[in-house]
């Protein structure tokens, strides 16, 4: 075969693969839109998005309470896990002796591969009773936040750790030569350089927290209401889909797909913001 | 011609280091017997490079050798379905029982294939109507708008109210239950228990257990004020076993099994009768529901054979092991 | 380890953070081990389940998981490699194709898994008529893990040192030749690492497989059969089957061991890679 033909076929194959990958998003979004079409009429849509009453049997499909719960849980879990993850990575890299660091790193990667069911089970069996002894019922916003934070922690630590490697390699010796303290090295030398990557990676975890289903179903209480306090049970959009998908028909089915579409939209906007700021992930 | 990295006896692989392959013959030629020559060659070889080269070529080699095998397997894997096949979907309460019955049936009749999928009673009805399943499992009786389907009762199950083992209460009247679940009764003390707020556990929408329970205490789900909504039976049991102030309802089979395994729960009496299998069988216990299989038309041959299996002693023993009452008809 | 006096505050803060991170996670693993280790034996790994899974083993589940992973990998390796090669060879990083690919793959990577469960159920199981099958489950997982594969392969390909590209140019290799003989072998450990990361992500998925691959506990006879994956089995044993918690913990331990083995494999591979291609032997 001639060289040009080889090269053409190569280009063709690779471009088709890339085309397939690039077009993958479209069926997903399209399917969500198609399945939630009946509820996309302006009046019904507004009703769904602003009402907090979720009573499928009576025809009320208000998503507001669940949207608030989803966003609140994810934001709080992120607020808890991000600083801890960053500080943990700093501790690993700057304060711990090298031997211990090398032994602890595999732990993070291992924990990143645990199914969410396991976290949920631990929450159900250990965390919820603990919270229950302070404030019944135990399965609450707080439990969901803690379990989610636990799930995000390994990833935040991994991301920060990876992001810190390059600045450490380049600048650590200079900082040590200048007798900068360890905390000072982090704050003044490493953080400015790694900040963009770290923040980008951590914001990705928000998306992951938003999408967490099984663990939340087990510990959040699943009552559709606005949380009045940290100890009130709540239901997230994802938990709602998981609980009711198998049992839904007609408009109920459509409402569940609508909540999936809402989740998708939040992700779309989030990713757009990240990409726009040019953060390397 | 493909570029092959041949192991170099006296140099290092050209991609990994900065030593070029030697342009002339190696200076040392082994002399002596074959054995000595071999031994000398072996010691002079760069084993590390050889090994690394081998590892590098390994993925390609694996692909080349395994690809035909994988393709054959893939083609063989898409073979046509076996002769006797049944698909049964539906209630997650009935699914473990039917799965075990199916396994026992399959072991007696080789070549049969009974697929049991969970997903809820509503799914069972939907799949049967759409023709996606041969039979649907539901853990209740058919509703008025579902009378186009035919019921075959497999077993009877009771629904028990469970509380923590430390709860001093032994029974509750229907009225008290209604008050607890509608939020009118907030603490256990008014009912004779400790002074704690009641943790009310309800099940999620669409569950058959929910429907049967609410029908019994005559309450609408919109009025129920729950502190926790559980999706699965086990979640109710796990929560009640760890919360001294909780109350929930599950199938008697689930509750009894867990109690026997050491969970700290207790079944309450209803209308004066203990929540036992015997009482459900005698019809004394008020809260019970049939575990049914539904079909769109008269069951086909395969399904009829499977249903005949239910009446055998082996199947009865399996049903009783799940703490259900085998249906007699 | 000497700590500067100025660092006392930072040391305390970071150590507290470190302990707070490690303790619950180790606690979780220990609780799992305590519940699941007794009864974990070879028989458990190969036998078929009985009594709704309470007795017997998880043999068919391991096979189903392997099959689902196989389908997933068979889908993402060609498409993922192809896309990353396209991105690294044919388009510059600022072109519209690259930014669209980057954006859409990022969105897919960040999409909640329950949305994929809905999509997989509706599209693969119903619209394409695959029903509850290993094929449907594997293809949905492929959609989920493709972004990860593309990203890691692209990084691996871009990290191939310039000397190799120059050597290829010097030898007048055609582009297919360069890719096949130079780039792919050089980037192979990174690509394999990316594949293994995708496997790790796929192994931990439960909701998606619940809706697409089904519950059936039997050894699957073909790719169109339904099969229960390990993560689904953990969920079912813990939540649906009374008395199933010990089995759930045991299965979770098996899953964890798999993840450990995979991680060890990745580390070895990356170490080799560094040693071969980046060591400066002076």
mmCIF file of N, CA and C in Angstrom, chain A residues 21-133:
data_model
loop_
_atom_site.group_PDB
_atom_site.id
_atom_site.type_symbol
_atom_site.label_atom_id
_atom_site.label_comp_id
_atom_site.label_asym_id
_atom_site.label_seq_id
_atom_site.Cartn_x
_atom_site.Cartn_y
_atom_site.Cartn_z
ATOM 1 N N UNK A 21 -16.142 9.723 20.203
ATOM 2 C CA UNK A 21 -15.985 10.208 21.572
ATOM 3 C C UNK A 21 -16.604 11.586 21.732
ATOM 4 N N UNK A 22 -16.400 12.431 20.702
ATOM 5 C CA UNK A 22 -16.916 13.782 20.806
ATOM 6 C C UNK A 22 -18.424 13.832 20.775
ATOM 7 N N UNK A 23 -19.024 12.864 20.051
ATOM 8 C CA UNK A 23 -20.476 12.908 19.929
ATOM 9 C C UNK A 23 -21.169 12.205 21.072
ATOM 10 N N UNK A 24 -20.408 11.585 21.956
ATOM 11 C CA UNK A 24 -21.010 10.769 23.005
ATOM 12 C C UNK A 24 -21.911 11.563 23.926
ATOM 13 N N UNK A 25 -21.542 12.815 24.133
ATOM 14 C CA UNK A 25 -22.329 13.623 25.061
ATOM 15 C C UNK A 25 -23.738 13.845 24.534
ATOM 16 N N UNK A 26 -23.841 13.928 23.207
ATOM 17 C CA UNK A 26 -25.113 14.349 22.606
ATOM 18 C C UNK A 26 -26.258 13.376 22.882
ATOM 19 N N UNK A 27 -26.083 12.062 22.680
ATOM 20 C CA UNK A 27 -27.222 11.184 22.980
ATOM 21 C C UNK A 27 -27.641 11.270 24.439
ATOM 22 N N UNK A 28 -26.671 11.433 25.335
ATOM 23 C CA UNK A 28 -27.018 11.471 26.756
ATOM 24 C C UNK A 28 -27.946 12.651 27.035
ATOM 25 N N UNK A 29 -27.505 13.837 26.605
ATOM 26 C CA UNK A 29 -28.325 15.019 26.863
ATOM 27 C C UNK A 29 -29.660 14.922 26.129
ATOM 28 N N UNK A 30 -29.581 14.432 24.882
ATOM 29 C CA UNK A 30 -30.792 14.327 24.070
ATOM 30 C C UNK A 30 -31.809 13.409 24.716
ATOM 31 N N UNK A 31 -31.336 12.283 25.208
ATOM 32 C CA UNK A 31 -32.239 11.330 25.833
ATOM 33 C C UNK A 31 -32.904 11.942 27.047
ATOM 34 N N UNK A 32 -32.116 12.643 27.849
ATOM 35 C CA UNK A 32 -32.685 13.286 29.037
ATOM 36 C C UNK A 32 -33.760 14.287 28.638
ATOM 37 N N UNK A 33 -33.455 15.081 27.605
ATOM 38 C CA UNK A 33 -34.428 16.089 27.189
ATOM 39 C C UNK A 33 -35.688 15.425 26.657
ATOM 40 N N UNK A 34 -35.497 14.378 25.817
ATOM 41 C CA UNK A 34 -36.653 13.718 25.239
ATOM 42 C C UNK A 34 -37.549 13.113 26.308
ATOM 43 N N UNK A 35 -36.916 12.476 27.282
ATOM 44 C CA UNK A 35 -37.726 11.803 28.286
ATOM 45 C C UNK A 35 -38.398 12.776 29.231
ATOM 46 N N UNK A 36 -37.865 13.984 29.375
ATOM 47 C CA UNK A 36 -38.520 14.921 30.270
ATOM 48 C C UNK A 36 -39.352 15.931 29.502
ATOM 49 N N UNK A 37 -39.575 15.656 28.200
ATOM 50 C CA UNK A 37 -40.285 16.608 27.354
ATOM 51 C C UNK A 37 -41.658 17.022 27.886
ATOM 52 N N UNK A 38 -42.493 16.072 28.315
ATOM 53 C CA UNK A 38 -43.815 16.478 28.792
ATOM 54 C C UNK A 38 -43.759 17.535 29.886
ATOM 55 N N UNK A 39 -42.730 17.498 30.701
ATOM 56 C CA UNK A 39 -42.682 18.462 31.799
ATOM 57 C C UNK A 39 -41.900 19.718 31.432
ATOM 58 N N UNK A 40 -41.489 19.837 30.159
ATOM 59 C CA UNK A 40 -40.681 20.993 29.817
ATOM 60 C C UNK A 40 -41.517 22.181 29.375
ATOM 61 N N UNK A 41 -42.818 22.024 29.379
ATOM 62 C CA UNK A 41 -43.663 23.185 29.089
ATOM 63 C C UNK A 41 -43.433 24.228 30.174
ATOM 64 N N UNK A 42 -43.386 25.519 29.825
ATOM 65 C CA UNK A 42 -42.976 26.562 30.780
ATOM 66 C C UNK A 42 -43.731 26.517 32.101
ATOM 67 N N UNK A 43 -45.034 26.349 32.050
ATOM 68 C CA UNK A 43 -45.802 26.387 33.301
ATOM 69 C C UNK A 43 -45.435 25.213 34.186
ATOM 70 N N UNK A 44 -45.441 24.016 33.600
ATOM 71 C CA UNK A 44 -45.128 22.824 34.391
ATOM 72 C C UNK A 44 -43.703 22.878 34.896
ATOM 73 N N UNK A 45 -42.801 23.375 34.048
ATOM 74 C CA UNK A 45 -41.395 23.444 34.429
ATOM 75 C C UNK A 45 -41.197 24.372 35.623
ATOM 76 N N UNK A 46 -41.800 25.529 35.529
ATOM 77 C CA UNK A 46 -41.685 26.502 36.629
ATOM 78 C C UNK A 46 -42.229 25.911 37.921
ATOM 79 N N UNK A 47 -43.366 25.249 37.770
ATOM 80 C CA UNK A 47 -43.992 24.609 38.932
ATOM 81 C C UNK A 47 -43.042 23.595 39.553
ATOM 82 N N UNK A 48 -42.431 22.783 38.713
ATOM 83 C CA UNK A 48 -41.537 21.744 39.231
ATOM 84 C C UNK A 48 -40.340 22.349 39.933
ATOM 85 N N UNK A 49 -39.800 23.390 39.333
ATOM 86 C CA UNK A 49 -38.561 23.916 39.864
ATOM 87 C C UNK A 49 -38.748 24.788 41.084
ATOM 88 N N UNK A 50 -39.960 25.271 41.327
ATOM 89 C CA UNK A 50 -40.097 26.189 42.446
ATOM 90 C C UNK A 50 -40.947 25.633 43.577
ATOM 91 N N UNK A 51 -41.543 24.486 43.366
ATOM 92 C CA UNK A 51 -42.368 23.944 44.441
ATOM 93 C C UNK A 51 -41.569 22.928 45.227
ATOM 94 N N UNK A 52 -41.861 22.851 46.514
ATOM 95 C CA UNK A 52 -41.127 21.907 47.343
ATOM 96 C C UNK A 52 -41.945 20.686 47.682
ATOM 97 N N UNK A 53 -43.137 20.586 47.118
ATOM 98 C CA UNK A 53 -44.009 19.469 47.474
ATOM 99 C C UNK A 53 -43.800 18.330 46.488
ATOM 100 N N UNK A 54 -43.313 17.241 46.989
ATOM 101 C CA UNK A 54 -43.089 16.084 46.128
ATOM 102 C C UNK A 54 -44.058 14.993 46.545
ATOM 103 N N UNK A 55 -45.190 14.898 45.853
ATOM 104 C CA UNK A 55 -46.152 13.837 46.126
ATOM 105 C C UNK A 55 -46.569 13.228 44.815
ATOM 106 N N UNK A 56 -45.823 12.258 44.341
ATOM 107 C CA UNK A 56 -46.060 11.727 42.989
ATOM 108 C C UNK A 56 -47.480 11.208 42.790
ATOM 109 N N UNK A 57 -48.054 10.566 43.822
ATOM 110 C CA UNK A 57 -49.385 10.012 43.649
ATOM 111 C C UNK A 57 -50.414 11.096 43.448
ATOM 112 N N UNK A 58 -50.141 12.249 43.993
ATOM 113 C CA UNK A 58 -51.116 13.334 43.848
ATOM 114 C C UNK A 58 -50.775 14.237 42.689
ATOM 115 N N UNK A 59 -49.713 13.896 41.956
ATOM 116 C CA UNK A 59 -49.377 14.706 40.792
ATOM 117 C C UNK A 59 -48.549 15.928 41.093
ATOM 118 N N UNK A 60 -47.984 15.988 42.299
ATOM 119 C CA UNK A 60 -47.147 17.149 42.602
ATOM 120 C C UNK A 60 -45.691 16.755 42.496
ATOM 121 N N UNK A 61 -44.959 17.455 41.641
ATOM 122 C CA UNK A 61 -43.570 17.085 41.400
ATOM 123 C C UNK A 61 -42.641 18.260 41.647
ATOM 124 N N UNK A 62 -42.624 18.735 42.866
ATOM 125 C CA UNK A 62 -41.772 19.873 43.159
ATOM 126 C C UNK A 62 -40.352 19.439 43.491
ATOM 127 N N UNK A 63 -39.394 19.990 42.769
ATOM 128 C CA UNK A 63 -38.006 19.560 42.937
ATOM 129 C C UNK A 63 -37.207 20.476 43.828
ATOM 130 N N UNK A 64 -37.780 21.591 44.246
ATOM 131 C CA UNK A 64 -36.965 22.620 44.873
ATOM 132 C C UNK A 64 -36.267 22.144 46.136
ATOM 133 N N UNK A 65 -37.034 21.482 47.021
ATOM 134 C CA UNK A 65 -36.417 21.046 48.280
ATOM 135 C C UNK A 65 -35.247 20.114 48.009
ATOM 136 N N UNK A 66 -35.417 19.247 47.007
ATOM 137 C CA UNK A 66 -34.357 18.279 46.741
ATOM 138 C C UNK A 66 -33.151 18.941 46.097
ATOM 139 N N UNK A 67 -33.396 19.936 45.244
ATOM 140 C CA UNK A 67 -32.272 20.639 44.633
ATOM 141 C C UNK A 67 -31.463 21.342 45.708
ATOM 142 N N UNK A 68 -32.181 22.017 46.612
ATOM 143 C CA UNK A 68 -31.485 22.718 47.693
ATOM 144 C C UNK A 68 -30.674 21.727 48.515
ATOM 145 N N UNK A 69 -31.289 20.581 48.823
ATOM 146 C CA UNK A 69 -30.580 19.585 49.630
ATOM 147 C C UNK A 69 -29.335 19.098 48.904
ATOM 148 N N UNK A 70 -29.463 18.778 47.603
ATOM 149 C CA UNK A 70 -28.304 18.298 46.836
ATOM 150 C C UNK A 70 -27.169 19.295 46.888
ATOM 151 N N UNK A 71 -27.501 20.566 46.539
ATOM 152 C CA UNK A 71 -26.443 21.567 46.470
ATOM 153 C C UNK A 71 -25.831 21.809 47.842
ATOM 154 N N UNK A 72 -26.687 21.852 48.859
ATOM 155 C CA UNK A 72 -26.189 22.131 50.208
ATOM 156 C C UNK A 72 -25.250 21.031 50.691
ATOM 157 N N UNK A 73 -25.683 19.782 50.501
ATOM 158 C CA UNK A 73 -24.848 18.665 50.954
ATOM 159 C C UNK A 73 -23.503 18.682 50.241
ATOM 160 N N UNK A 74 -23.539 18.859 48.920
ATOM 161 C CA UNK A 74 -22.279 18.832 48.177
ATOM 162 C C UNK A 74 -21.377 19.982 48.589
ATOM 163 N N UNK A 75 -21.972 21.187 48.728
ATOM 164 C CA UNK A 75 -21.132 22.333 49.078
ATOM 165 C C UNK A 75 -20.499 22.146 50.454
ATOM 166 N N UNK A 76 -21.307 21.696 51.419
ATOM 167 C CA UNK A 76 -20.772 21.512 52.772
ATOM 168 C C UNK A 76 -19.714 20.422 52.804
ATOM 169 N N UNK A 77 -19.982 19.313 52.082
ATOM 170 C CA UNK A 77 -18.992 18.227 52.060
ATOM 171 C C UNK A 77 -17.691 18.718 51.458
ATOM 172 N N UNK A 78 -17.813 19.533 50.399
ATOM 173 C CA UNK A 78 -16.609 20.066 49.774
ATOM 174 C C UNK A 78 -15.881 21.005 50.720
ATOM 175 N N UNK A 79 -16.666 21.858 51.405
ATOM 176 C CA UNK A 79 -16.040 22.805 52.336
ATOM 177 C C UNK A 79 -15.304 22.070 53.439
ATOM 178 N N UNK A 80 -15.786 20.896 53.783
ATOM 179 C CA UNK A 80 -15.131 20.116 54.826
ATOM 180 C C UNK A 80 -13.937 19.352 54.280
ATOM 181 N N UNK A 81 -14.117 18.738 53.107
ATOM 182 C CA UNK A 81 -13.088 17.829 52.612
ATOM 183 C C UNK A 81 -11.933 18.550 51.944
ATOM 184 N N UNK A 82 -12.207 19.680 51.286
ATOM 185 C CA UNK A 82 -11.134 20.327 50.536
ATOM 186 C C UNK A 82 -9.978 20.795 51.432
ATOM 187 N N UNK A 83 -10.266 21.598 52.485
ATOM 188 C CA UNK A 83 -9.134 22.014 53.323
ATOM 189 C C UNK A 83 -8.415 20.818 53.945
ATOM 190 N N UNK A 84 -9.214 19.831 54.404
ATOM 191 C CA UNK A 84 -8.591 18.659 55.005
ATOM 192 C C UNK A 84 -7.696 17.933 54.008
ATOM 193 N N UNK A 85 -8.191 17.785 52.779
ATOM 194 C CA UNK A 85 -7.402 17.101 51.768
ATOM 195 C C UNK A 85 -6.115 17.845 51.459
ATOM 196 N N UNK A 86 -6.234 19.179 51.329
ATOM 197 C CA UNK A 86 -5.046 19.964 51.011
ATOM 198 C C UNK A 86 -4.040 19.887 52.153
ATOM 199 N N UNK A 87 -4.539 20.082 53.376
ATOM 200 C CA UNK A 87 -3.628 20.042 54.517
ATOM 201 C C UNK A 87 -2.993 18.667 54.661
ATOM 202 N N UNK A 88 -3.786 17.645 54.356
ATOM 203 C CA UNK A 88 -3.252 16.296 54.439
ATOM 204 C C UNK A 88 -2.110 16.122 53.456
ATOM 205 N N UNK A 89 -2.294 16.602 52.230
ATOM 206 C CA UNK A 89 -1.228 16.480 51.244
ATOM 207 C C UNK A 89 0.008 17.275 51.682
ATOM 208 N N UNK A 90 -0.224 18.454 52.271
ATOM 209 C CA UNK A 90 0.899 19.246 52.780
ATOM 210 C C UNK A 90 1.635 18.473 53.875
ATOM 211 N N UNK A 91 0.843 17.862 54.755
ATOM 212 C CA UNK A 91 1.432 17.083 55.841
ATOM 213 C C UNK A 91 2.286 15.961 55.281
ATOM 214 N N UNK A 92 1.739 15.265 54.267
ATOM 215 C CA UNK A 92 2.458 14.151 53.652
ATOM 216 C C UNK A 92 3.785 14.606 53.069
ATOM 217 N N UNK A 93 3.696 15.728 52.342
ATOM 218 C CA UNK A 93 4.870 16.109 51.579
ATOM 219 C C UNK A 93 5.895 16.895 52.376
ATOM 220 N N UNK A 94 5.412 17.742 53.300
ATOM 221 C CA UNK A 94 6.352 18.659 53.951
ATOM 222 C C UNK A 94 6.723 18.275 55.372
ATOM 223 N N UNK A 95 5.846 17.547 56.048
ATOM 224 C CA UNK A 95 6.115 17.326 57.463
ATOM 225 C C UNK A 95 6.508 15.906 57.807
ATOM 226 N N UNK A 96 5.970 14.959 57.058
ATOM 227 C CA UNK A 96 6.244 13.568 57.406
ATOM 228 C C UNK A 96 7.593 13.124 56.861
ATOM 229 N N UNK A 97 8.258 12.247 57.567
ATOM 230 C CA UNK A 97 9.471 11.672 57.000
ATOM 231 C C UNK A 97 9.146 10.913 55.724
ATOM 232 N N UNK A 98 10.116 10.865 54.833
ATOM 233 C CA UNK A 98 9.875 10.321 53.502
ATOM 234 C C UNK A 98 9.354 8.892 53.533
ATOM 235 N N UNK A 99 9.881 8.080 54.479
ATOM 236 C CA UNK A 99 9.485 6.677 54.526
ATOM 237 C C UNK A 99 7.998 6.542 54.778
ATOM 238 N N UNK A 100 7.480 7.324 55.744
ATOM 239 C CA UNK A 100 6.069 7.227 56.082
ATOM 240 C C UNK A 100 5.208 7.699 54.918
ATOM 241 N N UNK A 101 5.691 8.747 54.231
ATOM 242 C CA UNK A 101 4.939 9.250 53.087
ATOM 243 C C UNK A 101 4.758 8.162 52.053
ATOM 244 N N UNK A 102 5.846 7.469 51.738
ATOM 245 C CA UNK A 102 5.739 6.446 50.722
ATOM 246 C C UNK A 102 4.825 5.318 51.127
ATOM 247 N N UNK A 103 4.705 5.097 52.430
ATOM 248 C CA UNK A 103 3.797 4.044 52.859
ATOM 249 C C UNK A 103 2.359 4.514 52.866
ATOM 250 N N UNK A 104 2.140 5.790 53.105
ATOM 251 C CA UNK A 104 0.762 6.277 53.202
ATOM 252 C C UNK A 104 0.138 6.547 51.842
ATOM 253 N N UNK A 105 0.971 6.813 50.834
ATOM 254 C CA UNK A 105 0.391 7.166 49.537
ATOM 255 C C UNK A 105 -0.492 6.071 48.965
ATOM 256 N N UNK A 106 -0.043 4.807 48.989
ATOM 257 C CA UNK A 106 -0.930 3.770 48.432
ATOM 258 C C UNK A 106 -2.277 3.717 49.127
ATOM 259 N N UNK A 107 -2.339 4.111 50.393
ATOM 260 C CA UNK A 107 -3.619 4.083 51.105
ATOM 261 C C UNK A 107 -4.639 4.959 50.409
ATOM 262 N N UNK A 108 -4.198 6.153 49.985
ATOM 263 C CA UNK A 108 -5.120 7.063 49.312
ATOM 264 C C UNK A 108 -5.671 6.453 48.041
ATOM 265 N N UNK A 109 -4.771 5.866 47.244
ATOM 266 C CA UNK A 109 -5.225 5.303 45.979
ATOM 267 C C UNK A 109 -6.145 4.135 46.217
ATOM 268 N N UNK A 110 -5.852 3.382 47.264
ATOM 269 C CA UNK A 110 -6.714 2.250 47.584
ATOM 270 C C UNK A 110 -8.105 2.725 47.939
ATOM 271 N N UNK A 111 -8.187 3.756 48.778
ATOM 272 C CA UNK A 111 -9.482 4.226 49.227
ATOM 273 C C UNK A 111 -10.275 4.813 48.092
ATOM 274 N N UNK A 112 -9.587 5.272 47.043
ATOM 275 C CA UNK A 112 -10.313 5.850 45.924
ATOM 276 C C UNK A 112 -11.058 4.789 45.131
ATOM 277 N N UNK A 113 -10.736 3.517 45.353
ATOM 278 C CA UNK A 113 -11.374 2.480 44.554
ATOM 279 C C UNK A 113 -12.489 1.745 45.299
ATOM 280 N N UNK A 114 -12.847 2.212 46.484
ATOM 281 C CA UNK A 114 -13.886 1.523 47.251
ATOM 282 C C UNK A 114 -15.251 1.931 46.738
ATOM 283 N N UNK A 115 -16.157 0.973 46.541
ATOM 284 C CA UNK A 115 -17.495 1.342 46.061
ATOM 285 C C UNK A 115 -18.221 2.181 47.099
ATOM 286 N N UNK A 116 -19.109 3.024 46.619
ATOM 287 C CA UNK A 116 -19.788 3.931 47.530
ATOM 288 C C UNK A 116 -20.699 3.177 48.486
ATOM 289 N N UNK A 117 -21.100 1.955 48.109
ATOM 290 C CA UNK A 117 -21.960 1.164 48.993
ATOM 291 C C UNK A 117 -21.276 0.962 50.340
ATOM 292 N N UNK A 118 -19.970 0.728 50.287
ATOM 293 C CA UNK A 118 -19.233 0.455 51.515
ATOM 294 C C UNK A 118 -19.245 1.671 52.423
ATOM 295 N N UNK A 119 -19.026 2.855 51.832
ATOM 296 C CA UNK A 119 -19.094 4.075 52.631
ATOM 297 C C UNK A 119 -20.493 4.241 53.229
ATOM 298 N N UNK A 120 -21.494 3.964 52.385
ATOM 299 C CA UNK A 120 -22.865 4.101 52.861
ATOM 300 C C UNK A 120 -23.157 3.142 54.003
ATOM 301 N N UNK A 121 -22.682 1.918 53.886
ATOM 302 C CA UNK A 121 -22.897 0.924 54.930
ATOM 303 C C UNK A 121 -22.248 1.365 56.230
ATOM 304 N N UNK A 122 -21.027 1.846 56.114
ATOM 305 C CA UNK A 122 -20.328 2.309 57.314
ATOM 306 C C UNK A 122 -21.101 3.452 57.963
ATOM 307 N N UNK A 123 -21.583 4.348 57.109
ATOM 308 C CA UNK A 123 -22.371 5.460 57.636
ATOM 309 C C UNK A 123 -23.614 4.969 58.346
ATOM 310 N N UNK A 124 -24.304 4.007 57.732
ATOM 311 C CA UNK A 124 -25.551 3.508 58.301
ATOM 312 C C UNK A 124 -25.309 2.812 59.624
ATOM 313 N N UNK A 125 -24.220 2.050 59.681
ATOM 314 C CA UNK A 125 -24.019 1.185 60.830
ATOM 315 C C UNK A 125 -23.258 1.873 61.962
ATOM 316 N N UNK A 126 -22.402 2.835 61.615
ATOM 317 C CA UNK A 126 -21.573 3.460 62.646
ATOM 318 C C UNK A 126 -21.964 4.915 62.892
ATOM 319 N N UNK A 127 -22.040 5.683 61.782
ATOM 320 C CA UNK A 127 -22.195 7.128 61.935
ATOM 321 C C UNK A 127 -23.590 7.514 62.404
ATOM 322 N N UNK A 128 -24.602 6.937 61.761
ATOM 323 C CA UNK A 128 -25.978 7.330 62.081
ATOM 324 C C UNK A 128 -26.327 7.043 63.537
ATOM 325 N N UNK A 129 -25.969 5.874 64.059
ATOM 326 C CA UNK A 129 -26.251 5.689 65.497
ATOM 327 C C UNK A 129 -25.509 6.687 66.379
ATOM 328 N N UNK A 130 -24.290 7.054 65.960
ATOM 329 C CA UNK A 130 -23.546 8.023 66.763
ATOM 330 C C UNK A 130 -24.271 9.366 66.802
ATOM 331 N N UNK A 131 -24.738 9.798 65.639
ATOM 332 C CA UNK A 131 -25.461 11.075 65.597
ATOM 333 C C UNK A 131 -26.786 10.931 66.326
ATOM 334 N N UNK A 132 -27.368 9.740 66.231
ATOM 335 C CA UNK A 132 -28.656 9.513 66.862
ATOM 336 C C UNK A 132 -28.580 9.707 68.361
ATOM 337 N N UNK A 133 -27.422 9.354 68.959
ATOM 338 C CA UNK A 133 -27.346 9.497 70.411
ATOM 339 C C UNK A 133 -27.306 10.961 70.817
#
